[in-house]
mmCIF file with all atom_site columns, C-alpha atoms and ligand atoms in Angstrom:
data_model
loop_
_atom_site.group_PDB
_atom_site.id
_atom_site.type_symbol
_atom_site.label_atom_id
_atom_site.label_alt_id
_atom_site.label_comp_id
_atom_site.label_asym_id
_atom_site.label_entity_id
_atom_site.label_seq_id
_atom_site.pdbx_PDB_ins_code
_atom_site.Cartn_x
_atom_site.Cartn_y
_atom_site.Cartn_z
_atom_site.occupancy
_atom_site.B_iso_or_equiv
_atom_site.pdbx_formal_charge
_atom_site.auth_seq_id
_atom_site.auth_comp_id
_atom_site.auth_asym_id
_atom_site.auth_atom_id
_atom_site.pdbx_PDB_model_num
ATOM   1   C  CA  . MET A 1 1   ? -68.705 -63.183 8.932  1.00 0.00 ? 20  MET A CA  1
ATOM   2   C  CA  . ALA A 1 2   ? -67.702 -65.566 11.699 1.00 0.00 ? 21  ALA A CA  1
ATOM   3   C  CA  . MET A 1 3   ? -65.232 -67.241 9.380  1.00 0.00 ? 22  MET A CA  1
ATOM   4   C  CA  . VAL A 1 4   ? -63.483 -63.967 8.687  1.00 0.00 ? 23  VAL A CA  1
ATOM   5   C  CA  . ILE A 1 5   ? -63.081 -63.326 12.409 1.00 0.00 ? 24  ILE A CA  1
ATOM   6   C  CA  . ASP A 1 6   ? -61.842 -66.897 12.942 1.00 0.00 ? 25  ASP A CA  1
ATOM   7   C  CA  . SER A 1 7   ? -59.175 -66.674 10.287 1.00 0.00 ? 26  SER A CA  1
ATOM   8   C  CA  . GLU A 1 8   ? -58.063 -63.227 11.457 1.00 0.00 ? 27  GLU A CA  1
ATOM   9   C  CA  . GLU A 1 9   ? -57.678 -64.620 14.945 1.00 0.00 ? 28  GLU A CA  1
ATOM   10  C  CA  . LYS A 1 10  ? -55.792 -67.645 13.626 1.00 0.00 ? 29  LYS A CA  1
ATOM   11  C  CA  . VAL A 1 11  ? -53.282 -65.431 11.864 1.00 0.00 ? 30  VAL A CA  1
ATOM   12  C  CA  . TYR A 1 12  ? -52.863 -63.297 14.985 1.00 0.00 ? 31  TYR A CA  1
ATOM   13  C  CA  . ILE A 1 13  ? -52.323 -66.317 17.244 1.00 0.00 ? 32  ILE A CA  1
ATOM   14  C  CA  . HIS A 1 14  ? -49.760 -67.685 14.813 1.00 0.00 ? 33  HIS A CA  1
ATOM   15  C  CA  . GLU A 1 15  ? -47.896 -64.370 14.769 1.00 0.00 ? 34  GLU A CA  1
ATOM   16  C  CA  . LEU A 1 16  ? -47.824 -64.352 18.569 1.00 0.00 ? 35  LEU A CA  1
ATOM   17  C  CA  . LYS A 1 17  ? -46.654 -67.978 18.798 1.00 0.00 ? 36  LYS A CA  1
ATOM   18  C  CA  . ASP A 1 18  ? -43.910 -67.276 16.289 1.00 0.00 ? 37  ASP A CA  1
ATOM   19  C  CA  . LEU A 1 19  ? -42.763 -64.301 18.361 1.00 0.00 ? 38  LEU A CA  1
ATOM   20  C  CA  . TYR A 1 20  ? -42.917 -66.332 21.554 1.00 0.00 ? 39  TYR A CA  1
ATOM   21  C  CA  . SER A 1 21  ? -40.736 -69.030 20.015 1.00 0.00 ? 40  SER A CA  1
ATOM   22  C  CA  . ALA A 1 22  ? -38.332 -66.439 18.586 1.00 0.00 ? 41  ALA A CA  1
ATOM   23  C  CA  . GLU A 1 23  ? -37.891 -64.710 21.953 1.00 0.00 ? 42  GLU A CA  1
ATOM   24  C  CA  . GLN A 1 24  ? -37.399 -67.993 23.771 1.00 0.00 ? 43  GLN A CA  1
ATOM   25  C  CA  . GLN A 1 25  ? -34.744 -69.083 21.306 1.00 0.00 ? 44  GLN A CA  1
ATOM   26  C  CA  . LEU A 1 26  ? -32.974 -65.780 21.956 1.00 0.00 ? 45  LEU A CA  1
ATOM   27  C  CA  . VAL A 1 27  ? -33.119 -66.160 25.734 1.00 0.00 ? 46  VAL A CA  1
ATOM   28  C  CA  . GLU A 1 28  ? -31.278 -69.431 25.197 1.00 0.00 ? 47  GLU A CA  1
ATOM   29  C  CA  . ALA A 1 29  ? -28.813 -68.178 22.564 1.00 0.00 ? 48  ALA A CA  1
ATOM   30  C  CA  . LEU A 1 30  ? -27.791 -64.742 23.833 1.00 0.00 ? 49  LEU A CA  1
ATOM   31  C  CA  . PRO A 1 31  ? -25.649 -65.903 26.794 1.00 0.00 ? 50  PRO A CA  1
ATOM   32  C  CA  . LYS A 1 32  ? -23.413 -67.774 24.305 1.00 0.00 ? 51  LYS A CA  1
ATOM   33  C  CA  . VAL A 1 33  ? -23.180 -64.633 22.180 1.00 0.00 ? 52  VAL A CA  1
ATOM   34  C  CA  . VAL A 1 34  ? -22.216 -62.518 25.217 1.00 0.00 ? 53  VAL A CA  1
ATOM   35  C  CA  . LYS A 1 35  ? -19.419 -64.992 25.972 1.00 0.00 ? 54  LYS A CA  1
ATOM   36  C  CA  . ALA A 1 36  ? -18.132 -64.950 22.400 1.00 0.00 ? 55  ALA A CA  1
ATOM   37  C  CA  . LEU A 1 37  ? -18.059 -61.156 22.006 1.00 0.00 ? 56  LEU A CA  1
ATOM   38  C  CA  . THR A 1 38  ? -14.651 -59.592 22.528 1.00 0.00 ? 57  THR A CA  1
ATOM   39  C  CA  . THR A 1 39  ? -15.444 -55.999 23.511 1.00 0.00 ? 58  THR A CA  1
ATOM   40  C  CA  . GLU A 1 40  ? -16.918 -54.879 26.825 1.00 0.00 ? 59  GLU A CA  1
ATOM   41  C  CA  . ASP A 1 41  ? -19.355 -52.457 25.123 1.00 0.00 ? 60  ASP A CA  1
ATOM   42  C  CA  . ALA A 1 42  ? -20.799 -55.188 22.936 1.00 0.00 ? 61  ALA A CA  1
ATOM   43  C  CA  . LYS A 1 43  ? -21.041 -57.633 25.858 1.00 0.00 ? 62  LYS A CA  1
ATOM   44  C  CA  . GLN A 1 44  ? -22.909 -55.049 27.965 1.00 0.00 ? 63  GLN A CA  1
ATOM   45  C  CA  . ALA A 1 45  ? -25.300 -54.206 25.131 1.00 0.00 ? 64  ALA A CA  1
ATOM   46  C  CA  . VAL A 1 46  ? -26.220 -57.836 24.483 1.00 0.00 ? 65  VAL A CA  1
ATOM   47  C  CA  . LYS A 1 47  ? -26.520 -58.593 28.210 1.00 0.00 ? 66  LYS A CA  1
ATOM   48  C  CA  . HIS A 1 48  ? -28.900 -55.671 28.534 1.00 0.00 ? 67  HIS A CA  1
ATOM   49  C  CA  . HIS A 1 49  ? -30.955 -56.926 25.601 1.00 0.00 ? 68  HIS A CA  1
ATOM   50  C  CA  . LEU A 1 50  ? -31.034 -60.431 27.093 1.00 0.00 ? 69  LEU A CA  1
ATOM   51  C  CA  . GLU A 1 51  ? -32.786 -58.991 30.161 1.00 0.00 ? 70  GLU A CA  1
ATOM   52  C  CA  . GLU A 1 52  ? -35.203 -57.077 27.908 1.00 0.00 ? 71  GLU A CA  1
ATOM   53  C  CA  . THR A 1 53  ? -35.867 -60.263 25.947 1.00 0.00 ? 72  THR A CA  1
ATOM   54  C  CA  . LYS A 1 54  ? -36.908 -62.073 29.143 1.00 0.00 ? 73  LYS A CA  1
ATOM   55  C  CA  . GLY A 1 55  ? -39.390 -59.244 29.741 1.00 0.00 ? 74  GLY A CA  1
ATOM   56  C  CA  . GLN A 1 56  ? -40.659 -59.617 26.165 1.00 0.00 ? 75  GLN A CA  1
ATOM   57  C  CA  . VAL A 1 57  ? -41.354 -63.311 26.818 1.00 0.00 ? 76  VAL A CA  1
ATOM   58  C  CA  . LYS A 1 58  ? -43.384 -62.269 29.895 1.00 0.00 ? 77  LYS A CA  1
ATOM   59  C  CA  . ARG A 1 59  ? -45.375 -59.711 27.883 1.00 0.00 ? 78  ARG A CA  1
ATOM   60  C  CA  . LEU A 1 60  ? -46.293 -62.380 25.339 1.00 0.00 ? 79  LEU A CA  1
ATOM   61  C  CA  . GLU A 1 61  ? -47.337 -64.730 28.163 1.00 0.00 ? 80  GLU A CA  1
ATOM   62  C  CA  . GLN A 1 62  ? -49.533 -61.955 29.527 1.00 0.00 ? 81  GLN A CA  1
ATOM   63  C  CA  . ILE A 1 63  ? -51.158 -61.525 26.089 1.00 0.00 ? 82  ILE A CA  1
ATOM   64  C  CA  . PHE A 1 64  ? -51.776 -65.275 25.783 1.00 0.00 ? 83  PHE A CA  1
ATOM   65  C  CA  . LYS A 1 65  ? -53.463 -65.258 29.208 1.00 0.00 ? 84  LYS A CA  1
ATOM   66  C  CA  . GLY A 1 66  ? -56.076 -62.910 27.782 1.00 0.00 ? 85  GLY A CA  1
ATOM   67  C  CA  . LEU A 1 67  ? -56.645 -65.216 24.805 1.00 0.00 ? 86  LEU A CA  1
ATOM   68  C  CA  . ASP A 1 68  ? -57.823 -68.807 24.994 1.00 0.00 ? 87  ASP A CA  1
ATOM   69  C  CA  . TYR A 1 69  ? -54.570 -70.244 23.737 1.00 0.00 ? 88  TYR A CA  1
ATOM   70  C  CA  . ALA A 1 70  ? -51.313 -71.610 25.098 1.00 0.00 ? 89  ALA A CA  1
ATOM   71  C  CA  . PRO A 1 71  ? -48.198 -69.878 23.757 1.00 0.00 ? 90  PRO A CA  1
ATOM   72  C  CA  . SER A 1 72  ? -46.441 -73.088 22.679 1.00 0.00 ? 91  SER A CA  1
ATOM   73  C  CA  . GLY A 1 73  ? -46.713 -75.214 19.543 1.00 0.00 ? 92  GLY A CA  1
ATOM   74  C  CA  . VAL A 1 74  ? -44.880 -73.200 16.911 1.00 0.00 ? 93  VAL A CA  1
ATOM   75  C  CA  . LYS A 1 75  ? -41.157 -73.105 16.216 1.00 0.00 ? 94  LYS A CA  1
ATOM   76  C  CA  . CYS A 1 76  ? -39.994 -69.881 14.601 1.00 0.00 ? 95  CYS A CA  1
ATOM   77  C  CA  . LYS A 1 77  ? -37.839 -71.189 11.761 1.00 0.00 ? 96  LYS A CA  1
ATOM   78  C  CA  . GLY A 1 78  ? -36.588 -67.758 10.792 1.00 0.00 ? 97  GLY A CA  1
ATOM   79  C  CA  . MET A 1 79  ? -35.063 -67.268 14.221 1.00 0.00 ? 98  MET A CA  1
ATOM   80  C  CA  . GLU A 1 80  ? -33.774 -70.839 14.213 1.00 0.00 ? 99  GLU A CA  1
ATOM   81  C  CA  . GLY A 1 81  ? -31.808 -70.003 11.059 1.00 0.00 ? 100 GLY A CA  1
ATOM   82  C  CA  . LEU A 1 82  ? -30.479 -66.716 12.423 1.00 0.00 ? 101 LEU A CA  1
ATOM   83  C  CA  . VAL A 1 83  ? -29.405 -68.367 15.681 1.00 0.00 ? 102 VAL A CA  1
ATOM   84  C  CA  . SER A 1 84  ? -27.687 -71.191 13.833 1.00 0.00 ? 103 SER A CA  1
ATOM   85  C  CA  . GLU A 1 85  ? -25.736 -68.622 11.808 1.00 0.00 ? 104 GLU A CA  1
ATOM   86  C  CA  . ALA A 1 86  ? -24.565 -67.051 15.075 1.00 0.00 ? 105 ALA A CA  1
ATOM   87  C  CA  . ASP A 1 87  ? -23.590 -70.525 16.310 1.00 0.00 ? 106 ASP A CA  1
ATOM   88  C  CA  . GLU A 1 88  ? -21.514 -70.994 13.157 1.00 0.00 ? 107 GLU A CA  1
ATOM   89  C  CA  . VAL A 1 89  ? -19.676 -67.721 13.792 1.00 0.00 ? 108 VAL A CA  1
ATOM   90  C  CA  . ILE A 1 90  ? -19.024 -68.698 17.415 1.00 0.00 ? 109 ILE A CA  1
ATOM   91  C  CA  . GLY A 1 91  ? -17.756 -72.124 16.354 1.00 0.00 ? 110 GLY A CA  1
ATOM   92  C  CA  . GLU A 1 92  ? -15.454 -70.744 13.644 1.00 0.00 ? 111 GLU A CA  1
ATOM   93  C  CA  . LYS A 1 93  ? -12.052 -70.952 15.289 1.00 0.00 ? 112 LYS A CA  1
ATOM   94  C  CA  . GLU A 1 94  ? -10.224 -69.426 12.318 1.00 0.00 ? 113 GLU A CA  1
ATOM   95  C  CA  . PHE A 1 95  ? -11.953 -66.053 12.752 1.00 0.00 ? 114 PHE A CA  1
ATOM   96  C  CA  . PRO A 1 96  ? -9.759  -63.278 14.153 1.00 0.00 ? 115 PRO A CA  1
ATOM   97  C  CA  . LYS A 1 97  ? -11.377 -62.003 17.377 1.00 0.00 ? 116 LYS A CA  1
ATOM   98  C  CA  . ASP A 1 98  ? -12.427 -58.603 16.059 1.00 0.00 ? 117 ASP A CA  1
ATOM   99  C  CA  . LYS A 1 99  ? -13.951 -60.227 12.963 1.00 0.00 ? 118 LYS A CA  1
ATOM   100 C  CA  . ARG A 1 100 ? -15.961 -62.543 15.177 1.00 0.00 ? 119 ARG A CA  1
ATOM   101 C  CA  . THR A 1 101 ? -17.395 -59.608 17.110 1.00 0.00 ? 120 THR A CA  1
ATOM   102 C  CA  . GLU A 1 102 ? -18.127 -57.770 13.864 1.00 0.00 ? 121 GLU A CA  1
ATOM   103 C  CA  . ALA A 1 103 ? -19.925 -60.802 12.446 1.00 0.00 ? 122 ALA A CA  1
ATOM   104 C  CA  . LEU A 1 104 ? -21.964 -61.282 15.636 1.00 0.00 ? 123 LEU A CA  1
ATOM   105 C  CA  . LEU A 1 105 ? -22.965 -57.607 15.704 1.00 0.00 ? 124 LEU A CA  1
ATOM   106 C  CA  . SER A 1 106 ? -24.070 -57.896 12.097 1.00 0.00 ? 125 SER A CA  1
ATOM   107 C  CA  . GLY A 1 107 ? -26.030 -61.080 12.896 1.00 0.00 ? 126 GLY A CA  1
ATOM   108 C  CA  . GLY A 1 108 ? -27.614 -59.249 15.827 1.00 0.00 ? 127 GLY A CA  1
ATOM   109 C  CA  . GLN A 1 109 ? -28.851 -56.526 13.491 1.00 0.00 ? 128 GLN A CA  1
ATOM   110 C  CA  . LYS A 1 110 ? -30.408 -59.134 11.204 1.00 0.00 ? 129 LYS A CA  1
ATOM   111 C  CA  . ILE A 1 111 ? -32.184 -60.568 14.248 1.00 0.00 ? 130 ILE A CA  1
ATOM   112 C  CA  . GLU A 1 112 ? -33.490 -57.156 15.342 1.00 0.00 ? 131 GLU A CA  1
ATOM   113 C  CA  . HIS A 1 113 ? -34.759 -56.340 11.849 1.00 0.00 ? 132 HIS A CA  1
ATOM   114 C  CA  . TYR A 1 114 ? -36.553 -59.681 11.781 1.00 0.00 ? 133 TYR A CA  1
ATOM   115 C  CA  . GLU A 1 115 ? -38.157 -59.079 15.171 1.00 0.00 ? 134 GLU A CA  1
ATOM   116 C  CA  . ILE A 1 116 ? -39.132 -55.495 14.333 1.00 0.00 ? 135 ILE A CA  1
ATOM   117 C  CA  . ILE A 1 117 ? -41.081 -56.642 11.276 1.00 0.00 ? 136 ILE A CA  1
ATOM   118 C  CA  . ALA A 1 118 ? -42.689 -59.472 13.261 1.00 0.00 ? 137 ALA A CA  1
ATOM   119 C  CA  . TYR A 1 119 ? -43.812 -57.103 16.045 1.00 0.00 ? 138 TYR A CA  1
ATOM   120 C  CA  . LYS A 1 120 ? -45.159 -54.597 13.518 1.00 0.00 ? 139 LYS A CA  1
ATOM   121 C  CA  . GLY A 1 121 ? -47.252 -57.355 11.930 1.00 0.00 ? 140 GLY A CA  1
ATOM   122 C  CA  . ALA A 1 122 ? -48.617 -58.530 15.276 1.00 0.00 ? 141 ALA A CA  1
ATOM   123 C  CA  . ILE A 1 123 ? -49.403 -54.942 16.339 1.00 0.00 ? 142 ILE A CA  1
ATOM   124 C  CA  . LYS A 1 124 ? -51.341 -54.377 13.112 1.00 0.00 ? 143 LYS A CA  1
ATOM   125 C  CA  . SER A 1 125 ? -53.351 -57.563 13.704 1.00 0.00 ? 144 SER A CA  1
ATOM   126 C  CA  . ALA A 1 126 ? -54.031 -56.649 17.340 1.00 0.00 ? 145 ALA A CA  1
ATOM   127 C  CA  . GLN A 1 127 ? -55.268 -53.200 16.314 1.00 0.00 ? 146 GLN A CA  1
ATOM   128 C  CA  . GLU A 1 128 ? -57.467 -54.599 13.556 1.00 0.00 ? 147 GLU A CA  1
ATOM   129 C  CA  . MET A 1 129 ? -59.059 -56.966 16.072 1.00 0.00 ? 148 MET A CA  1
ATOM   130 C  CA  . GLY A 1 130 ? -59.617 -54.183 18.583 1.00 0.00 ? 149 GLY A CA  1
ATOM   131 C  CA  . ARG A 1 131 ? -57.177 -55.725 21.077 1.00 0.00 ? 150 ARG A CA  1
ATOM   132 C  CA  . HIS A 1 132 ? -55.683 -52.423 22.122 1.00 0.00 ? 151 HIS A CA  1
ATOM   133 C  CA  . SER A 1 133 ? -54.056 -53.534 25.361 1.00 0.00 ? 152 SER A CA  1
ATOM   134 C  CA  . ASP A 1 134 ? -52.245 -56.320 23.457 1.00 0.00 ? 153 ASP A CA  1
ATOM   135 C  CA  . ALA A 1 135 ? -51.143 -53.729 20.905 1.00 0.00 ? 154 ALA A CA  1
ATOM   136 C  CA  . SER A 1 136 ? -49.661 -51.468 23.565 1.00 0.00 ? 155 SER A CA  1
ATOM   137 C  CA  . LEU A 1 137 ? -47.754 -54.349 25.195 1.00 0.00 ? 156 LEU A CA  1
ATOM   138 C  CA  . LEU A 1 138 ? -46.383 -55.340 21.780 1.00 0.00 ? 157 LEU A CA  1
ATOM   139 C  CA  . GLN A 1 139 ? -45.519 -51.710 21.148 1.00 0.00 ? 158 GLN A CA  1
ATOM   140 C  CA  . GLU A 1 140 ? -43.329 -51.677 24.289 1.00 0.00 ? 159 GLU A CA  1
ATOM   141 C  CA  . SER A 1 141 ? -41.374 -54.657 22.969 1.00 0.00 ? 160 SER A CA  1
ATOM   142 C  CA  . LEU A 1 142 ? -41.115 -53.087 19.514 1.00 0.00 ? 161 LEU A CA  1
ATOM   143 C  CA  . ALA A 1 143 ? -39.600 -49.941 21.049 1.00 0.00 ? 162 ALA A CA  1
ATOM   144 C  CA  . GLU A 1 144 ? -36.978 -52.096 22.822 1.00 0.00 ? 163 GLU A CA  1
ATOM   145 C  CA  . GLU A 1 145 ? -36.113 -53.916 19.589 1.00 0.00 ? 164 GLU A CA  1
ATOM   146 C  CA  . GLU A 1 146 ? -35.715 -50.619 17.737 1.00 0.00 ? 165 GLU A CA  1
ATOM   147 C  CA  . ALA A 1 147 ? -33.439 -49.259 20.479 1.00 0.00 ? 166 ALA A CA  1
ATOM   148 C  CA  . ALA A 1 148 ? -31.421 -52.503 20.439 1.00 0.00 ? 167 ALA A CA  1
ATOM   149 C  CA  . LEU A 1 149 ? -30.989 -52.198 16.670 1.00 0.00 ? 168 LEU A CA  1
ATOM   150 C  CA  . ARG A 1 150 ? -29.727 -48.613 16.995 1.00 0.00 ? 169 ARG A CA  1
ATOM   151 C  CA  . LYS A 1 151 ? -27.267 -49.694 19.707 1.00 0.00 ? 170 LYS A CA  1
ATOM   152 C  CA  . LEU A 1 152 ? -25.914 -52.546 17.558 1.00 0.00 ? 171 LEU A CA  1
ATOM   153 C  CA  . GLU A 1 153 ? -25.590 -50.172 14.601 1.00 0.00 ? 172 GLU A CA  1
ATOM   154 C  CA  . GLN A 1 154 ? -23.550 -47.759 16.749 1.00 0.00 ? 173 GLN A CA  1
ATOM   155 C  CA  . LEU A 1 155 ? -21.324 -50.569 17.965 1.00 0.00 ? 174 LEU A CA  1
ATOM   156 C  CA  . SER A 1 156 ? -20.681 -51.738 14.401 1.00 0.00 ? 175 SER A CA  1
ATOM   157 C  CA  . HIS A 1 157 ? -19.135 -48.438 13.385 1.00 0.00 ? 176 HIS A CA  1
HETATM 158 FE FE1 . FE2 B 2 .   ? -36.929 -59.556 21.183 1.00 0.00 ? 213 FE2 B FE1 1
#
């Protein structure tokens, strides 16, 4: 019995650490993306999501405070790959400007899809463990990611 609880908790902590790493990588990467975008609408949308992302980092820190773990120690490799693809687009000098923005908006949607699935997984774990206040904090972040995805989809049309 105890072992089941332990492994459930391990999975949950790993999901949270992955998310924490992913959000931190985005806080670092998004200012470069804002700079590289060529339309004011897209710049504003990503700037807005950068501020939301900082709040998402704080929510995760709040969750970790209620658990006996530090948030560090895991690097989210999925986000590392997605961010390095964005870096490639930014560094590609041959891209026409509008194509660069299009490619970054598409990369942004990949990132949001990735985060949405990660939050859904963590919310499911939190609920299964009876950690309802964690689940509602994660739910707030999930709602922001879903709204960010819809905004990026609009901008891509
Ligand atoms: Fe996020």
